[in-house]
GROMACS .gro file of C-alpha atoms in nm:
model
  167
    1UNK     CA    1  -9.946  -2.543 -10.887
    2UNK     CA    2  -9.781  -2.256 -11.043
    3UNK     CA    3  -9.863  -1.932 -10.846
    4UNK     CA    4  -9.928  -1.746 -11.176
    5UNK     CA    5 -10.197  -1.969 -11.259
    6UNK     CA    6 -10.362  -1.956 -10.884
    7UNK     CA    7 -10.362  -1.625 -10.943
    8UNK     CA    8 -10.540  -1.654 -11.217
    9UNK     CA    9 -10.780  -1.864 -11.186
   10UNK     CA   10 -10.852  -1.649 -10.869
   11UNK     CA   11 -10.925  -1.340 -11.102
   12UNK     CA   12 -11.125  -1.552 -11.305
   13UNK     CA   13 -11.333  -1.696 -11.044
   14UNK     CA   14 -11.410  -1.354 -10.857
   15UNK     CA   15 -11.467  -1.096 -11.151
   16UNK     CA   16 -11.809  -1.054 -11.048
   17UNK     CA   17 -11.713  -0.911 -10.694
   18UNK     CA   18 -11.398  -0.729 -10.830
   19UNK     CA   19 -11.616  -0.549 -11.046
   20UNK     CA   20 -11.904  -0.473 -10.787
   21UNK     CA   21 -11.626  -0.346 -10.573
   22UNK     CA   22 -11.402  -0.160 -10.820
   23UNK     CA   23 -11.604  -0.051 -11.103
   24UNK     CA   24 -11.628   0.297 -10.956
   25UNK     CA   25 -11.309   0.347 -10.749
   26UNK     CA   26 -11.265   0.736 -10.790
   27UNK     CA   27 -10.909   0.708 -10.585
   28UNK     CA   28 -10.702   0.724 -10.874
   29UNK     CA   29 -10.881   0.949 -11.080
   30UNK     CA   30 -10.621   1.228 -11.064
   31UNK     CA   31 -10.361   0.981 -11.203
   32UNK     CA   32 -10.533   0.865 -11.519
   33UNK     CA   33 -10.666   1.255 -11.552
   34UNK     CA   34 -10.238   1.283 -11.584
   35UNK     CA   35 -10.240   1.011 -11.876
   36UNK     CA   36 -10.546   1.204 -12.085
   37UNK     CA   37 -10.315   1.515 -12.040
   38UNK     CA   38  -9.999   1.414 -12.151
   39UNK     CA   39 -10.145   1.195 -12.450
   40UNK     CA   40 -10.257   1.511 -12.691
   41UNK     CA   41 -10.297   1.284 -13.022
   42UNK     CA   42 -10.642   1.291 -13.124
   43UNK     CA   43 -10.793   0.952 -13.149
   44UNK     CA   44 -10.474   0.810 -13.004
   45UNK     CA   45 -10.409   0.466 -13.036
   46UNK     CA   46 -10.403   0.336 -12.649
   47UNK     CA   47 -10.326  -0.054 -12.489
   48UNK     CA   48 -10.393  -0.117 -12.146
   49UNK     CA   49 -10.242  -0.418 -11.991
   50UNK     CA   50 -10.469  -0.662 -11.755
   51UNK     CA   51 -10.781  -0.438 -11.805
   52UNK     CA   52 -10.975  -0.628 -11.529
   53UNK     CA   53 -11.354  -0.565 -11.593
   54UNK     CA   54 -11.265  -0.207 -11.782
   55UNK     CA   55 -11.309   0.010 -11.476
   56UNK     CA   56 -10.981   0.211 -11.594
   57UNK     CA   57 -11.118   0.162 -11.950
   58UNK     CA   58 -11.454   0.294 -11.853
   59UNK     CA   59 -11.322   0.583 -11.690
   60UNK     CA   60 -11.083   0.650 -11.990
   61UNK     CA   61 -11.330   0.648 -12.267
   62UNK     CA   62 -11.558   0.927 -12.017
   63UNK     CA   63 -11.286   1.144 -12.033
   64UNK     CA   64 -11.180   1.128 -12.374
   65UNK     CA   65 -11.411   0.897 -12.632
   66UNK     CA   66 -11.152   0.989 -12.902
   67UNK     CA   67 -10.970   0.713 -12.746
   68UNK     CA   68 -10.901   0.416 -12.955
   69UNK     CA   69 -10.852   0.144 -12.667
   70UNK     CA   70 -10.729  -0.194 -12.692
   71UNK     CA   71 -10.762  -0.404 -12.375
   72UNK     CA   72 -10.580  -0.729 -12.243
   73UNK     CA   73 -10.668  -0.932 -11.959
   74UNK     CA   74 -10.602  -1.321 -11.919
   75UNK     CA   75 -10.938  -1.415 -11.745
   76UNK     CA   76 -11.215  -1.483 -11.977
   77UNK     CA   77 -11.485  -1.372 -11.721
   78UNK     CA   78 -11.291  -1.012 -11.679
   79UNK     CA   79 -11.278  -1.018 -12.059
   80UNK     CA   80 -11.651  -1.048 -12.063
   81UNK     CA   81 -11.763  -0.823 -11.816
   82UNK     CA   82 -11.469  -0.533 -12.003
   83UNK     CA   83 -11.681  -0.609 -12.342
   84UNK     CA   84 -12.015  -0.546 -12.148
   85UNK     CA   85 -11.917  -0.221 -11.959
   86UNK     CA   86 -11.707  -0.061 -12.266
   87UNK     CA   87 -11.855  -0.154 -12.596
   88UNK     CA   88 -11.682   0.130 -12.770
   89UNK     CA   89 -11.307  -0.063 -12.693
   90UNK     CA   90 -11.150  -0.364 -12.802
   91UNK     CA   91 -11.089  -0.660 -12.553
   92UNK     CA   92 -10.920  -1.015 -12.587
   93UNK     CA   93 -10.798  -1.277 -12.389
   94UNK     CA   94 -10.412  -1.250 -12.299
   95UNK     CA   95 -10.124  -1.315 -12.070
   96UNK     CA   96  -9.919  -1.000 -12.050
   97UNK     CA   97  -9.613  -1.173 -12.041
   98UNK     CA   98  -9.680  -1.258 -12.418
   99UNK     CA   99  -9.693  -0.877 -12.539
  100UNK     CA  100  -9.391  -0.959 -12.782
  101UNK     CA  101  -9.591  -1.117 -12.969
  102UNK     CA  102  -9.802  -0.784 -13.043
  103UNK     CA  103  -9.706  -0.601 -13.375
  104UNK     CA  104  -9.893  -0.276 -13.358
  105UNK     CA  105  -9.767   0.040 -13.194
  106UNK     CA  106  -9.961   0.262 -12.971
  107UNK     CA  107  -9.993   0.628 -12.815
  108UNK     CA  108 -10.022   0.520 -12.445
  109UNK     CA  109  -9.993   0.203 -12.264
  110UNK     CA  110 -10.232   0.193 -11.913
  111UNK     CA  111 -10.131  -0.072 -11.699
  112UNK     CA  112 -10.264  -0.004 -11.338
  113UNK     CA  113 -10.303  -0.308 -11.077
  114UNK     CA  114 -10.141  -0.573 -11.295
  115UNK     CA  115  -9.760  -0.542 -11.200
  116UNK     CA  116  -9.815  -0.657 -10.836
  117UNK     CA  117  -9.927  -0.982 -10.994
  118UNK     CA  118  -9.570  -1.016 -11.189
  119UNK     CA  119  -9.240  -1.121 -11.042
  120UNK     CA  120  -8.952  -0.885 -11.069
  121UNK     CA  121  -8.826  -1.064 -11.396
  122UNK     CA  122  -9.148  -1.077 -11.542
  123UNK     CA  123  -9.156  -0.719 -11.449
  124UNK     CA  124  -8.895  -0.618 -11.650
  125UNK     CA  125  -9.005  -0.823 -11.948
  126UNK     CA  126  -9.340  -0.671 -11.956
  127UNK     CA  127  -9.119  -0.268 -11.959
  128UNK     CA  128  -8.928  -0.380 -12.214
  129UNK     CA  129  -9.167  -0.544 -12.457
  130UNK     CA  130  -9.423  -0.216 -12.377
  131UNK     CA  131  -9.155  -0.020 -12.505
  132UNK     CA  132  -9.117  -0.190 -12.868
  133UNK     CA  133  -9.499  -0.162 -12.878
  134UNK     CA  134  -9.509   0.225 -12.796
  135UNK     CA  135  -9.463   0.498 -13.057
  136UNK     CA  136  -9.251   0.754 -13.031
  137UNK     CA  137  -9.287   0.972 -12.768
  138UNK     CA  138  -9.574   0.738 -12.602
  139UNK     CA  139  -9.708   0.764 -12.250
  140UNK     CA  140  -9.652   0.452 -12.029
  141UNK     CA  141  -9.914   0.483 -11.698
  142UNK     CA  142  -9.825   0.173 -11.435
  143UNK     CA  143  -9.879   0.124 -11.083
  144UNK     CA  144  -9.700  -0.121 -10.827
  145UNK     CA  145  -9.724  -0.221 -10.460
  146UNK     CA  146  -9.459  -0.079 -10.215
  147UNK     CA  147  -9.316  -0.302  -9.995
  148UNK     CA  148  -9.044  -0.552  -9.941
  149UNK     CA  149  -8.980  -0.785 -10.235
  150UNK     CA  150  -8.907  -1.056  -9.972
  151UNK     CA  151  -9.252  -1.052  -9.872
  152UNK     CA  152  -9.398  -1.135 -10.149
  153UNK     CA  153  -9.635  -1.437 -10.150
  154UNK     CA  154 -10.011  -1.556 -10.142
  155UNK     CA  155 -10.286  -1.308  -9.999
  156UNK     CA  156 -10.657  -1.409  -9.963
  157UNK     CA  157 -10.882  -1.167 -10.018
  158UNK     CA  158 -11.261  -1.138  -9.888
  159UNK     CA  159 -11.369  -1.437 -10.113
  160UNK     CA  160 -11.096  -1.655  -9.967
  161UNK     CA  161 -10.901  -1.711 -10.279
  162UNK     CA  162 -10.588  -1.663 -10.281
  163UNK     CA  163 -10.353  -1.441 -10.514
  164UNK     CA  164  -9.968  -1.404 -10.516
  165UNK     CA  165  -9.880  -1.031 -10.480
  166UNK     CA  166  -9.501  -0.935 -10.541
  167UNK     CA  167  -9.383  -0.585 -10.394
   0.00000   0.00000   0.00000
């Protein structure tokens, strides 16, 4: 099977436990403090990429609920837990590797924990087609895993399932 749909199907399965033990992850705090900084639009238009259960979202909307945010993820249950724990943002089902088809341009783009699901081509796609969506001037927030690319491959986590990871 391909590993991108392992992966998610994975996500999928285990949103429930993701979210127990994610929702309130205050590690990276300081980093998305950085993105409310630098975007000073009010009401700014802002896309985040593979949104999870909307623990980034969440924490986004506390710091500034001017934010007009509009959220991607391509597991249905993430998707439905985002909608419960942000009802203020806007959340549908999508693969991120199929932002060209997206029309609208935004102030920010958050994309935290969804590169290290992404191969290095994929990777690239999903920078370049952020960039067509982004206005002028926009703020682009991602995070990747460091490591060997070589390594890459399947990790289980606590449930079992499996995910691949790319460094």
């Amino acid at each position: 099977m391909d590993p991108y749909q392992i992966t998610f199907q994975t996500w999928n399965k285990v949103s429930s436990l993701y979210q127990d033990k994610f929702m309130n992850l205050d590690l990276y705090d300081d980093t998305y403090d950085l993105f409310c900084k630098y975007i000073t639009q009010a009401e700014a238009k802002i896309f985040e990429i593979g949104c999870g259960p909307g623990n980034i979202t969440k924490y986004l909307l506390s710091k500034r609920p001017d934010f007009k945010i509009e959220a991607i993820d391509v597991a249905p249950n993430m998707i439905f837990l985002a909608r419960k724990n942000n009802p203020a943002a806007s959340f549908k089902i999508m693969d991120c590797r199929e932002l060209d088809a997206i029309t609208e341009k935004y102030n920010g783009v958050m994309c935290g924990f969804c590169m290290p699901y992404l191969s290095k081509e994929d990777c690239g796609k999903l920078i370049k087609d952020t960039a067509a969506i982004m206005n002028q001037g926009g703020i682009f927030y991602f995070s990747v895993l460091e490591g060997d690319y070589l390594q890459s491959g399947y990790e289980a986590g606590s449930s079992g399932d499996k995910a691949y990871v790319y460094y």
